[in-house]
CSV table of C-alpha atoms and ligand atoms in Angstrom, one decimal:
chain,number,residue,atom,x,y,z
A,1,MET,CA,123.6,108.8,127.1
A,2,ILE,CA,120.2,107.8,126.2
A,3,TYR,CA,118.2,109.3,123.5
A,4,ASN,CA,114.5,108.5,124.7
A,5,VAL,CA,114.9,107.9,128.3
A,6,ASP,CA,111.3,107.2,128.8
A,7,LYS,CA,110.8,104.6,126.2
A,8,GLU,CA,114.3,103.0,126.3
A,9,THR,CA,114.2,102.2,130.1
A,10,LEU,CA,110.6,101.5,130.3
A,11,PRO,CA,109.8,98.7,133.1
A,12,ARG,CA,108.8,95.5,131.3
A,13,GLU,CA,105.3,95.6,132.5
A,14,ASP,CA,104.8,99.1,131.2
A,15,MET,CA,106.4,98.1,127.9
A,16,GLU,CA,104.1,95.1,127.6
A,17,ALA,CA,101.1,97.3,128.3
A,18,LEU,CA,102.2,99.8,125.6
A,19,GLN,CA,103.0,96.9,123.1
A,20,LEU,CA,99.4,95.3,123.6
A,21,ARG,CA,97.6,98.7,123.1
A,22,ARG,CA,99.7,99.2,119.9
A,23,LEU,CA,99.2,95.5,118.8
A,24,LYS,CA,95.3,95.8,119.1
A,25,ASP,CA,95.3,99.0,117.2
A,26,LEU,CA,97.5,97.4,114.4
A,27,CYS,CA,95.2,94.5,114.0
A,28,GLU,CA,92.3,96.7,113.6
A,29,ARG,CA,94.1,98.8,111.1
A,30,VAL,CA,95.4,95.9,108.8
A,31,TYR,CA,92.0,94.0,109.1
A,32,ALA,CA,90.1,97.1,107.9
A,33,ARG,CA,92.6,98.2,105.2
A,34,VAL,CA,94.7,95.4,104.0
A,35,PRO,CA,92.7,92.8,102.0
A,36,PHE,CA,95.7,90.3,102.3
A,37,TYR,CA,95.4,90.6,106.2
A,38,LYS,CA,91.6,90.5,106.1
A,39,LYS,CA,91.8,87.1,104.2
A,40,LYS,CA,94.5,85.8,106.5
A,41,PHE,CA,92.6,86.6,109.7
A,42,ASP,CA,89.5,85.1,108.3
A,43,GLU,CA,91.2,82.0,107.3
A,44,ALA,CA,92.6,81.6,110.8
A,45,GLY,CA,89.2,82.4,112.3
A,46,ILE,CA,90.4,85.3,114.2
A,47,THR,CA,89.4,88.9,114.5
A,48,PRO,CA,91.0,91.9,116.1
A,49,ALA,CA,88.8,91.8,119.0
A,50,ASP,CA,90.3,88.3,120.0
A,51,ILE,CA,93.6,89.8,120.7
A,52,ARG,CA,93.4,90.2,124.6
A,53,SER,CA,97.0,89.6,125.5
A,54,LEU,CA,100.5,89.6,123.9
A,55,ASN,CA,100.1,85.9,124.3
A,56,ASP,CA,97.7,85.9,121.5
A,57,LEU,CA,100.2,87.1,119.1
A,58,GLN,CA,100.7,83.3,118.3
A,59,TYR,CA,97.2,83.0,116.8
A,60,LEU,CA,98.0,85.7,114.1
A,61,PRO,CA,99.2,84.6,110.8
A,62,PHE,CA,102.8,85.1,109.6
A,63,THR,CA,103.9,87.4,106.8
A,64,GLU,CA,106.7,86.3,104.4
A,65,LYS,CA,108.8,88.1,101.8
A,66,GLN,CA,107.0,86.4,99.1
A,67,ASP,CA,103.8,87.9,100.2
A,68,LEU,CA,105.2,91.3,99.6
A,69,ARG,CA,106.4,90.0,96.2
A,70,ASN,CA,103.1,88.7,95.4
A,71,HIS,CA,101.4,92.1,96.2
A,72,TYR,CA,104.0,94.1,94.2
A,73,PRO,CA,104.2,97.0,94.2
A,74,TYR,CA,101.4,98.6,96.4
A,75,GLY,CA,99.2,95.7,97.4
A,76,MET,CA,100.2,95.7,101.1
A,77,PHE,CA,99.8,99.4,101.7
A,78,ALA,CA,97.7,100.3,104.5
A,79,VAL,CA,97.0,104.1,103.7
A,80,PRO,CA,95.8,105.8,100.6
A,81,LYS,CA,98.9,106.5,98.2
A,82,GLU,CA,98.6,110.2,98.7
A,83,ASN,CA,99.5,109.8,102.4
A,84,ILE,CA,102.9,107.9,101.2
A,85,VAL,CA,105.8,110.5,101.1
A,86,ARG,CA,108.8,108.0,100.3
A,87,LEU,CA,109.3,104.8,98.8
A,88,HIS,CA,112.3,102.3,99.0
A,89,ALA,CA,112.8,98.9,97.5
A,90,SER,CA,115.1,96.0,98.2
A,91,SER,CA,117.7,95.1,95.7
A,92,GLY,CA,115.7,92.0,94.5
A,93,THR,CA,118.9,90.0,94.1
A,94,THR,CA,116.9,86.8,94.5
A,95,GLY,CA,113.8,87.5,92.7
A,96,ARG,CA,111.3,90.3,92.3
A,97,ALA,CA,112.2,93.4,94.5
A,98,THR,CA,109.9,94.4,97.3
A,99,VAL,CA,108.6,97.8,97.7
A,100,VAL,CA,108.0,99.6,101.0
A,101,GLY,CA,106.2,103.0,101.5
A,102,TYR,CA,106.5,105.4,104.3
A,103,THR,CA,104.0,108.1,105.7
A,104,GLN,CA,105.6,111.2,107.2
A,105,ARG,CA,105.1,109.8,110.7
A,106,ASP,CA,106.9,106.6,109.7
A,107,LEU,CA,109.8,108.6,108.7
A,108,ASP,CA,109.8,110.6,111.8
A,109,ILE,CA,109.8,107.4,114.0
A,110,TRP,CA,112.5,105.9,111.8
A,111,ALA,CA,114.6,109.1,112.2
A,112,GLU,CA,114.1,108.9,116.0
A,113,CYS,CA,115.3,105.1,116.1
A,114,ILE,CA,118.5,106.2,114.1
A,115,ALA,CA,118.9,109.0,116.6
A,116,ARG,CA,118.5,106.5,119.6
A,117,SER,CA,121.0,104.1,117.6
A,118,LEU,CA,123.7,106.8,117.0
A,119,MET,CA,123.5,107.9,120.7
A,120,MET,CA,123.8,104.2,121.7
A,121,ALA,CA,126.9,103.9,119.7
A,122,GLY,CA,128.3,106.7,121.7
A,123,ALA,CA,127.6,109.7,119.3
A,124,THR,CA,126.3,113.1,120.3
A,125,ARG,CA,125.1,116.3,118.4
A,126,ARG,CA,128.8,117.3,118.4
A,127,ASP,CA,129.8,114.7,116.1
A,128,ILE,CA,130.5,114.6,112.4
A,129,ILE,CA,129.0,111.5,110.9
A,130,HIS,CA,130.6,110.1,107.6
A,131,ASN,CA,127.7,108.2,106.0
A,132,ALA,CA,129.1,105.7,103.5
A,133,TYR,CA,125.7,103.6,103.3
A,134,GLY,CA,124.4,103.8,99.8
A,135,TYR,CA,121.9,106.6,99.1
A,136,GLY,CA,119.0,105.6,96.8
A,137,LEU,CA,116.3,102.9,96.9
A,138,PHE,CA,118.3,100.9,99.5
A,139,THR,CA,117.3,102.2,103.1
A,140,GLY,CA,120.8,102.3,104.4
A,141,GLY,CA,121.9,105.8,103.3
A,142,LEU,CA,118.8,108.0,103.7
A,143,GLY,CA,117.8,106.1,106.9
A,144,VAL,CA,120.8,107.0,108.7
A,145,HIS,CA,121.0,110.4,107.2
A,146,PHE,CA,117.7,111.7,108.7
A,147,GLY,CA,118.4,110.1,112.0
A,148,ALA,CA,121.9,111.8,112.0
A,149,GLU,CA,120.2,115.1,111.6
A,150,LYS,CA,117.5,114.6,114.1
A,151,LEU,CA,120.3,113.8,116.6
A,152,GLY,CA,121.6,117.3,115.7
A,153,ALA,CA,125.1,115.8,114.5
A,154,THR,CA,126.8,117.1,111.2
A,155,VAL,CA,126.1,114.3,108.5
A,156,VAL,CA,128.5,114.0,105.6
A,157,PRO,CA,126.3,112.2,102.8
A,158,VAL,CA,129.2,110.4,101.1
A,159,SER,CA,127.2,107.3,100.1
A,160,GLY,CA,129.2,104.3,98.6
A,161,GLY,CA,132.0,104.0,96.2
A,162,ALA,CA,134.9,106.5,95.1
A,163,THR,CA,137.0,104.9,97.9
A,164,ARG,CA,140.1,107.1,97.4
A,165,ARG,CA,137.9,110.2,97.6
A,166,GLN,CA,136.3,108.8,100.8
A,167,ILE,CA,139.8,108.5,102.4
A,168,SER,CA,140.5,112.2,101.6
A,169,LEU,CA,137.2,113.3,103.3
A,170,LEU,CA,138.1,111.2,106.4
A,171,LYS,CA,141.2,113.0,106.6
A,172,ASP,CA,140.1,116.6,105.8
A,173,PHE,CA,136.5,116.8,107.3
A,174,GLY,CA,137.7,114.9,110.5
A,175,PRO,CA,134.4,112.9,111.1
A,176,THR,CA,134.2,111.0,114.4
A,177,VAL,CA,131.7,108.4,113.3
A,178,ILE,CA,131.7,106.3,110.3
A,179,CYS,CA,128.5,104.4,109.0
A,180,CYS,CA,129.1,101.6,106.4
A,181,THR,CA,129.0,97.9,105.9
A,182,PRO,CA,131.8,96.0,107.9
A,183,SER,CA,133.5,94.7,104.7
A,184,TYR,CA,133.6,98.2,103.4
A,185,MET,CA,135.4,99.4,106.4
A,186,ILE,CA,138.2,96.8,105.9
A,187,PHE,CA,138.4,98.0,102.2
A,188,LEU,CA,138.7,101.7,103.4
A,189,HIS,CA,141.4,100.7,105.9
A,190,GLU,CA,143.3,98.9,103.1
A,191,THR,CA,143.1,101.7,100.7
A,192,ALA,CA,144.1,104.2,103.3
A,193,ARG,CA,147.3,102.1,104.0
A,194,GLU,CA,148.1,102.2,100.4
A,195,MET,CA,147.7,105.9,100.3
A,196,GLY,CA,149.9,106.1,103.2
A,197,ILE,CA,147.3,107.2,105.8
A,198,ASP,CA,147.1,105.6,109.2
A,199,PHE,CA,143.4,105.2,110.4
A,200,ARG,CA,144.7,105.4,114.2
A,201,GLU,CA,145.9,109.0,113.3
A,202,LEU,CA,142.3,110.1,112.1
A,203,PRO,CA,139.8,111.6,114.6
A,204,LEU,CA,137.5,108.6,113.8
A,205,LYS,CA,136.4,107.0,117.1
A,206,ILE,CA,133.1,105.1,116.4
A,207,GLY,CA,131.9,102.9,113.6
A,208,VAL,CA,128.2,101.9,113.0
A,209,PHE,CA,128.4,98.7,110.9
A,210,GLY,CA,125.5,96.6,109.6
A,211,ALA,CA,123.6,95.6,106.5
A,212,GLU,CA,125.5,92.2,106.2
A,213,PRO,CA,126.2,89.6,108.8
A,214,TRP,CA,129.8,89.9,110.5
A,215,THR,CA,131.4,88.2,113.3
A,216,ASP,CA,132.9,89.1,116.6
A,217,GLU,CA,136.3,88.1,115.3
A,218,MET,CA,135.9,90.5,112.5
A,219,ARG,CA,134.9,93.4,115.0
A,220,ARG,CA,138.1,92.7,116.8
A,221,ASP,CA,140.0,92.9,113.7
A,222,ILE,CA,138.4,96.2,112.7
A,223,GLU,CA,139.0,97.6,116.4
A,224,ALA,CA,142.7,96.6,116.2
A,225,LYS,CA,143.5,98.1,113.0
A,226,THR,CA,141.6,101.2,113.1
A,227,GLY,CA,141.6,102.1,116.8
A,228,ILE,CA,137.8,102.7,116.8
A,229,THR,CA,134.9,101.0,118.7
A,230,ALA,CA,132.8,99.1,116.2
A,231,VAL,CA,129.2,98.5,117.0
A,232,ASN,CA,126.4,96.5,115.2
A,233,ILE,CA,123.3,97.9,113.8
A,234,TYR,CA,120.4,96.0,112.5
A,235,GLY,CA,117.5,96.4,110.2
A,236,LEU,CA,115.7,95.3,107.2
A,237,SER,CA,113.7,97.6,104.6
A,238,GLU,CA,110.5,95.5,104.9
A,239,VAL,CA,110.4,96.2,108.8
A,240,MET,CA,111.7,99.9,108.3
A,241,GLY,CA,115.5,100.0,107.5
A,242,PRO,CA,118.5,100.4,109.7
A,243,GLY,CA,117.7,101.0,113.3
A,244,VAL,CA,115.3,98.2,114.3
A,245,SER,CA,117.9,97.4,116.8
A,246,MET,CA,121.4,98.4,117.8
A,247,GLU,CA,124.1,97.7,120.0
A,248,CYS,CA,125.3,99.8,122.9
A,249,HIS,CA,128.9,100.7,123.0
A,250,GLU,CA,129.0,100.1,126.8
A,251,ALA,CA,128.3,96.2,126.6
A,252,GLN,CA,128.9,95.7,122.8
A,253,CYS,CA,126.8,92.6,123.5
A,254,GLY,CA,123.7,92.2,121.5
A,255,MET,CA,121.4,94.7,120.0
A,256,HIS,CA,118.6,96.5,121.8
A,257,ILE,CA,115.4,96.2,119.9
A,258,TYR,CA,113.0,99.4,119.9
A,259,GLU,CA,110.3,97.4,121.3
A,260,ASP,CA,107.8,100.2,121.4
A,261,HIS,CA,107.8,100.1,117.6
A,262,PHE,CA,108.9,96.5,116.8
A,263,LEU,CA,107.5,93.5,118.6
A,264,PRO,CA,110.0,90.6,118.4
A,265,GLU,CA,109.6,86.8,118.5
A,266,ILE,CA,111.8,83.8,118.1
A,267,ILE,CA,110.3,80.8,116.3
A,268,ASP,CA,111.5,77.5,115.2
A,269,PRO,CA,111.8,78.0,111.4
A,270,SER,CA,110.6,74.4,110.7
A,271,ASN,CA,107.2,74.5,112.4
A,272,GLY,CA,106.6,78.1,113.4
A,273,LYS,CA,106.4,77.6,117.0
A,274,ALA,CA,107.6,80.1,119.6
A,275,MET,CA,111.0,79.5,121.1
A,276,GLY,CA,112.2,80.9,124.6
A,277,PRO,CA,114.8,83.5,125.6
A,278,GLY,CA,118.3,82.5,124.8
A,279,GLU,CA,117.2,79.8,122.1
A,280,THR,CA,118.4,80.3,118.6
A,281,GLY,CA,115.6,80.3,115.8
A,282,GLU,CA,114.2,82.6,113.2
A,283,LEU,CA,113.7,86.4,114.1
A,284,VAL,CA,110.1,87.6,113.6
A,285,PHE,CA,108.9,91.2,113.8
A,286,THR,CA,105.5,92.9,114.1
A,287,THR,CA,105.6,96.6,113.3
A,288,LEU,CA,103.4,98.1,116.1
A,289,THR,CA,103.4,101.7,114.9
A,290,LYS,CA,104.0,101.7,111.0
A,291,GLU,CA,101.5,103.3,108.9
A,292,GLY,CA,102.6,102.9,105.3
A,293,ILE,CA,103.1,99.2,105.3
A,294,PRO,CA,102.4,97.6,108.6
A,295,LEU,CA,103.5,94.0,109.0
A,296,ILE,CA,102.2,91.1,111.3
A,297,ARG,CA,104.7,88.5,112.3
A,298,TYR,CA,107.1,89.2,109.4
A,299,ARG,CA,109.6,86.3,109.2
A,300,THR,CA,113.1,87.8,108.5
A,301,LYS,CA,114.8,84.6,107.8
A,302,ASP,CA,117.6,86.0,110.2
A,303,LEU,CA,118.8,83.6,112.9
A,304,SER,CA,119.1,85.2,116.3
A,305,SER,CA,118.1,84.8,120.0
A,306,LEU,CA,116.5,87.2,122.5
A,307,ASN,CA,118.2,88.1,125.8
A,308,TYR,CA,115.9,89.8,128.5
A,309,THR,CA,118.7,90.3,131.2
A,310,PRO,CA,119.4,93.8,132.2
A,311,CYS,CA,122.0,95.6,130.4
A,312,ILE,CA,125.0,97.7,132.0
A,313,CYS,CA,124.0,100.6,129.7
A,314,GLY,CA,120.8,101.2,131.8
A,315,ARG,CA,118.4,100.3,128.9
A,316,SER,CA,115.6,97.9,129.7
A,317,THR,CA,114.8,96.8,126.2
A,318,VAL,CA,115.3,93.2,125.0
A,319,ARG,CA,118.7,92.5,123.1
A,320,MET,CA,118.9,90.3,120.0
A,321,ASP,CA,122.1,88.4,119.4
A,322,ARG,CA,124.2,89.0,116.5
A,323,ILE,CA,122.8,87.5,113.3
A,324,LYS,CA,124.1,84.1,113.1
A,325,GLY,CA,123.2,83.6,109.4
A,326,ARG,CA,120.3,83.9,107.2
A,327,SER,CA,118.1,80.8,106.2
A,328,ASP,CA,118.3,81.9,102.8
A,329,ASP,CA,122.2,82.2,102.9
A,330,MET,CA,122.3,78.7,104.6
A,331,LEU,CA,124.2,76.2,102.5
A,332,ILE,CA,123.3,72.6,102.5
A,333,ILE,CA,126.5,70.7,101.8
A,334,ARG,CA,125.9,66.9,101.4
A,335,GLY,CA,123.1,67.4,104.1
A,336,VAL,CA,125.1,69.7,106.5
A,337,ASN,CA,124.0,73.1,107.2
A,338,VAL,CA,126.7,75.5,106.8
A,339,PHE,CA,126.6,79.3,107.2
A,340,PRO,CA,129.2,81.7,105.6
A,341,SER,CA,129.7,83.3,109.1
A,342,GLN,CA,131.0,80.2,110.5
A,343,ILE,CA,133.7,80.0,107.8
A,344,GLU,CA,134.5,83.5,108.5
A,345,SER,CA,135.1,83.0,112.2
A,346,LEU,CA,137.3,80.1,111.5
A,347,LEU,CA,139.6,81.7,108.9
A,348,LEU,CA,139.9,84.9,111.3
A,349,GLU,CA,141.3,82.6,113.8
A,350,THR,CA,143.9,81.2,111.5
A,351,ALA,CA,147.1,83.5,111.3
A,352,GLY,CA,148.0,85.2,108.3
A,353,LEU,CA,144.6,85.0,106.6
A,354,THR,CA,142.3,88.2,105.8
A,355,PRO,CA,138.7,88.5,106.0
A,356,HIS,CA,138.4,88.4,102.2
A,357,TYR,CA,136.9,85.2,101.1
A,358,GLN,CA,134.6,83.5,98.7
A,359,ILE,CA,132.9,80.1,99.1
A,360,ILE,CA,132.1,78.4,95.7
A,361,VAL,CA,129.8,75.5,95.7
A,362,ARG,CA,129.9,73.1,92.7
A,363,ARG,CA,128.1,69.8,92.0
A,364,GLU,CA,130.4,67.2,90.6
A,365,GLY,CA,128.4,64.2,89.7
A,366,PRO,CA,126.0,63.6,92.5
A,367,LEU,CA,128.2,65.2,95.1
A,368,ASP,CA,128.4,68.8,96.4
A,369,THR,CA,131.7,70.2,96.7
A,370,MET,CA,132.8,73.3,98.4
A,371,GLU,CA,135.8,75.4,97.9
A,372,VAL,CA,136.8,78.2,100.2
A,373,GLN,CA,138.9,80.9,98.7
A,374,VAL,CA,140.7,83.1,101.2
A,375,GLU,CA,143.3,86.0,100.7
A,376,VAL,CA,146.6,85.9,102.6
A,377,ASP,CA,148.2,89.0,103.9
A,378,GLU,CA,151.1,90.4,102.3
A,379,LYS,CA,153.6,88.8,104.9
A,380,MET,CA,152.2,85.2,104.4
A,381,PHE,CA,152.2,85.7,100.8
A,382,SER,CA,155.9,86.3,100.7
A,383,ASP,CA,156.4,83.1,102.8
A,384,ALA,CA,157.3,79.8,101.3
A,385,ILE,CA,155.0,77.8,99.4
A,386,LYS,CA,155.1,74.9,102.1
A,387,ASN,CA,154.0,77.4,104.7
A,388,LEU,CA,151.2,78.5,102.6
A,389,GLN,CA,150.2,74.8,102.0
A,390,HIS,CA,150.5,74.3,105.7
A,391,ARG,CA,147.8,77.0,106.4
A,392,GLU,CA,145.5,75.6,103.9
A,393,ARG,CA,145.7,72.2,105.6
A,394,GLU,CA,145.1,73.8,108.9
A,395,LEU,CA,141.9,75.7,107.8
A,396,GLN,CA,140.6,72.6,105.9
A,397,LYS,CA,141.1,70.4,109.2
A,398,ASN,CA,139.2,73.2,111.1
A,399,ILE,CA,136.3,73.5,108.8
A,400,LYS,CA,136.1,69.5,108.9
A,401,GLU,CA,136.4,69.6,112.7
A,402,PHE,CA,133.9,72.4,113.6
A,403,LEU,CA,131.6,72.4,110.7
A,404,GLY,CA,131.6,68.7,109.8
A,405,VAL,CA,132.0,69.1,106.2
A,406,THR,CA,135.0,68.6,103.8
A,407,ALA,CA,136.0,71.7,101.9
A,408,SER,CA,139.0,72.4,99.8
A,409,VAL,CA,140.8,75.4,100.7
A,410,LYS,CA,142.7,77.8,98.5
A,411,LEU,CA,144.7,80.6,99.5
A,412,VAL,CA,145.0,83.3,97.1
A,413,GLU,CA,147.2,86.6,96.8
A,414,PRO,CA,146.3,89.8,98.4
A,415,GLN,CA,143.7,91.9,96.6
A,416,SER,CA,142.5,89.2,94.2
A,417,ILE,CA,139.1,88.8,95.4
A,418,GLU,CA,136.6,91.4,94.1
A,419,ARG,CA,135.8,94.0,96.7
A,420,SER,CA,132.3,95.4,97.3
A,421,VAL,CA,131.3,98.7,98.2
A,422,GLY,CA,127.9,97.4,99.6
A,423,LYS,CA,127.2,93.9,100.7
A,424,ALA,CA,129.8,91.5,100.2
A,425,LYS,CA,129.2,88.5,97.8
A,426,ARG,CA,130.4,85.5,100.1
A,427,VAL,CA,128.9,82.5,98.3
A,428,ILE,CA,129.0,81.5,94.6
A,429,ASP,CA,126.6,78.6,94.3
A,430,GLN,CA,127.2,77.0,90.8
A,431,ARG,CA,124.9,74.1,91.5
A,432,GLY,CA,122.0,73.9,89.2
A,433,GLU,CA,123.6,76.2,86.5
B,1,ZN,ZN1,122.9,98.1,126.5
C-alpha cells in the first residue's frame, strides 16, 4: 500500500516540474531571509531569478555541517523564532552540536514522511509500533512517534535503554513493528534469548532499522534470527530527521527518497562535480519545502548512489543505495581508505563470528596499525584454541585480500564488547592522542 499515491507515483516529468517550482521558491526565501545564503549567492554571482531549470542547481553553493556550527544556534533559521515550534540537536560527538528548528508545517510534513515510510515497510493503522529510538534532542524517537500516530497506528513510546523491560513489553503488548538501530535489535535478540524468549514466537513481523550504517549481511542475520522483515530507513537531523528516504518491503533494494521534499544529488566529494545515476559518491540534499532551517545542497558526507529505474512496489521516486560509509568515518590506514561497513561484511561471512566488533587504530612509530576485535559465538568460544586461531587467520587474510590493508584480528569472548543502546561505536582511533 502507498500512503500518498499522488506524490509517490508522480511521473518523472511532473515530479521535476514540482521540484523546479519549489526550488525557485526556496531560493527566493533563503536569499531574502538568511544572510549566510545571501552572501553565498552574491559571492557566486547568482540570484534566485537565475534558476530556470533543475540543471541550474549545480551553480548554487553547497552547505556543510560546519556552516551550521558556525551559525550556532539560530543563525541559519529562515523564520522568526516565534514560528519555530520545536528544536532538535545533533549529538555533537565530533565538535559543536548543530541545532535544527521546525515550524508546525515542517512537523506536519515530517509526520507524513514517516507515515509514508511505515506504510512502505508494510505497516498499516492496525499495527502496534514499538518505538525504541531515543526520545529527546535526537530526532529518531519523536520523529517516528508523530508519523506513527499520523498513520493511525498504535505507538508504544519506549525510547532506548532498559533492555529487559523492552523484552517484556514486546511479549506483553504484542507489537507487530519495531523501530530501532540495527545493532540494538541484535542486542534485544540476545537479551531475549537469555530470558528464554524466542523472538520468532512474538507477533513482531517488521523491523524499521536506521540511524547507523549497516549491511545486507546484517539484515539477513537479523531476519534469520528473529523471523521479521528488516527494512532500512534513512535520514539526518540537518535535513529533517528519519524519513528522508525509506526502503519498500517489496523490493528491499534501496530507499525511495521523498523527492517532492528533498532534492537529491550525488557529487564527487573531492571536487563537488555532479555524478551520474549508479555512480557512488557523496549524497547531497536540497530541502525543497522546509521552512525553519531550509538548506541548499547540504553535503551529508554519506556515500551512496541513485537509481532511477522503476521499482516493483509501484513508486516512481528515485532510490538511494544503502549508505556505503561516511566520509567522516572513513579510516585512512597507510594510505588505504577503509570503511567499517566493509569490515562488517567480511566478518559476517566468516562462520562463528558475531556482528559485535570494534576497530582500534593506533600509531606505532610512523606506521598506522589496525586491530579488529570481534566477538565469537558461544559455540565457537567452546572450540579448541587452534580453531579460534584458524578463524583469526582467515579473517585477517580476507581483510588483506578484499580491503588491501593489514590488520591484526583478535577474537574475543561473547558479551565482552560494550553494547550500545543507540549508535554502536565501531571505531576507536587512538592516533593523535
Ligand atoms: Zn519500491
